[in-house]
Tab-separated table of C-alpha atoms in Angstrom:
chain	number	residue	atom	x	y	z
A	1	MET	CA	-63.653	-10.161	5.870
A	2	PHE	CA	-60.974	-9.869	3.184
A	3	ASP	CA	-62.526	-12.728	1.209
A	4	SER	CA	-65.777	-10.807	0.902
A	5	LEU	CA	-63.905	-7.891	-0.690
A	6	SER	CA	-62.002	-10.001	-3.218
A	7	SER	CA	-63.708	-10.335	-6.605
A	8	HIS	CA	-61.989	-13.629	-7.440
A	9	LYS	CA	-63.535	-15.137	-4.318
A	10	GLN	CA	-67.091	-14.054	-5.053
A	11	PHE	CA	-68.463	-17.542	-4.353
A	12	ASN	CA	-66.607	-17.960	-1.072
A	13	GLU	CA	-68.828	-19.090	1.815
A	14	VAL	CA	-68.334	-15.854	3.742
A	15	ASN	CA	-70.303	-14.020	1.053
A	16	PHE	CA	-73.374	-16.154	1.733
A	17	VAL	CA	-73.543	-16.241	5.552
A	18	LYS	CA	-76.374	-13.706	5.828
A	19	LYS	CA	-78.375	-15.368	3.043
A	20	THR	CA	-77.870	-18.788	4.641
A	21	VAL	CA	-78.998	-17.555	8.059
A	22	ASP	CA	-82.057	-15.901	6.483
A	23	GLN	CA	-82.968	-19.163	4.731
A	24	MET	CA	-82.514	-21.171	7.921
A	25	GLN	CA	-84.798	-18.835	9.848
A	26	GLN	CA	-87.581	-19.354	7.286
A	27	ILE	CA	-87.726	-23.115	7.951
A	28	ASP	CA	-90.206	-24.314	10.588
A	29	THR	CA	-88.667	-27.734	11.177
A	30	PHE	CA	-85.502	-29.493	10.151
A	31	PRO	CA	-86.134	-32.627	8.058
A	32	GLU	CA	-85.526	-35.939	9.796
A	33	MET	CA	-82.206	-36.876	8.255
A	34	PRO	CA	-78.697	-37.773	9.423
A	35	VAL	CA	-76.622	-34.899	10.788
A	36	PHE	CA	-72.879	-35.405	11.045
A	37	VAL	CA	-70.781	-32.781	12.806
A	38	ILE	CA	-67.028	-33.110	12.419
A	39	THR	CA	-64.888	-31.079	14.793
A	40	GLY	CA	-61.166	-30.505	14.446
A	41	GLY	CA	-59.493	-31.657	17.649
A	42	GLN	CA	-56.369	-29.499	17.399
A	43	GLU	CA	-56.517	-26.183	19.185
A	44	ASN	CA	-55.924	-23.048	17.173
A	45	ARG	CA	-53.597	-20.934	19.277
A	46	MET	CA	-54.713	-17.847	17.363
A	47	MET	CA	-58.305	-18.330	18.547
A	48	PRO	CA	-59.144	-17.151	22.078
A	49	GLU	CA	-60.369	-19.856	24.472
A	50	GLU	CA	-63.776	-18.180	24.844
A	51	ILE	CA	-64.324	-18.259	21.078
A	52	ARG	CA	-63.158	-21.893	20.880
A	53	LYS	CA	-65.680	-22.908	23.539
A	54	LYS	CA	-68.501	-20.999	21.830
A	55	ARG	CA	-67.653	-22.561	18.488
A	56	LEU	CA	-67.735	-26.071	19.974
A	57	LYS	CA	-71.026	-25.297	21.736
A	58	ASN	CA	-72.520	-24.165	18.418
A	59	GLN	CA	-71.286	-27.300	16.692
A	60	LEU	CA	-72.738	-29.547	19.389
A	61	GLU	CA	-76.084	-27.729	19.166
A	62	LEU	CA	-76.316	-28.897	15.553
A	63	LEU	CA	-76.636	-32.452	16.872
A	64	SER	CA	-80.064	-31.581	18.267
A	65	LEU	CA	-81.411	-31.017	14.751
A	66	SER	CA	-81.904	-34.752	14.243
A	67	ARG	CA	-82.415	-37.877	16.304
A	68	ASN	CA	-79.936	-39.457	13.903
A	69	SER	CA	-76.887	-37.321	14.595
A	70	LYS	CA	-73.246	-38.087	15.126
A	71	HIS	CA	-70.323	-36.055	16.465
A	72	ILE	CA	-66.908	-36.957	15.088
A	73	VAL	CA	-63.650	-35.469	16.349
A	74	ALA	CA	-60.772	-35.289	13.863
A	75	LYS	CA	-58.016	-35.439	16.467
A	76	LYS	CA	-55.145	-34.448	14.159
A	77	SER	CA	-56.954	-31.530	12.530
A	78	GLY	CA	-57.787	-27.914	13.088
A	79	HIS	CA	-60.262	-25.901	11.015
A	80	PHE	CA	-59.383	-27.439	7.633
A	81	LEU	CA	-59.839	-31.100	8.491
A	82	GLN	CA	-60.881	-31.847	4.918
A	83	LEU	CA	-57.227	-31.181	4.034
A	84	SER	CA	-55.471	-32.764	7.018
A	85	GLU	CA	-57.749	-35.797	7.506
A	86	PRO	CA	-59.777	-36.194	4.305
A	87	THR	CA	-60.509	-39.851	5.054
A	88	ILE	CA	-62.673	-38.828	8.020
A	89	VAL	CA	-64.718	-36.542	5.788
A	90	ILE	CA	-65.009	-39.152	3.017
A	91	ASP	CA	-66.010	-41.904	5.458
A	92	SER	CA	-68.597	-39.607	7.072
A	93	ILE	CA	-70.134	-38.784	3.693
A	94	LYS	CA	-70.274	-42.491	2.814
A	95	ASP	CA	-71.842	-43.315	6.195
A	96	CYS	CA	-74.422	-40.555	5.773
A	97	ALA	CA	-75.264	-41.717	2.223
A	98	GLU	CA	-75.694	-45.309	3.444
A	99	GLN	CA	-78.058	-44.166	6.180
A	100	LEU	CA	-80.084	-42.121	3.671
A	101	ASN	CA	-80.278	-45.106	1.324
A	102	LYS	CA	-81.512	-47.355	4.139
A	103	THR	CA	-84.139	-44.785	5.101
A	104	ASN	CA	-85.336	-44.426	1.494
A	105	HIS	CA	-85.600	-48.192	1.029
A	106	ASN	CA	-87.723	-48.637	4.173
């Protein structure tokens, strides 16, 4: 909430949630492409258990967007796994790019 009020963070993701949801609702079907969902495996003690479970459920639902989906758990990370385990993110991006290249060449 505070990020949305800060002018120096005008391009922060929280400012675009409503617009993103609106855009997603306008799409009839998701394109057949790889979907990688990376979940931080460390529990956030500040987050209630009910919220943690709902968040994981939402993440796992993303896997149903594509027949070519993959769930990756970053065991040593919490919410900011790109900072604590950047190699997992980099390897996932490379893997996704390779799969897209194979699809485009076929």
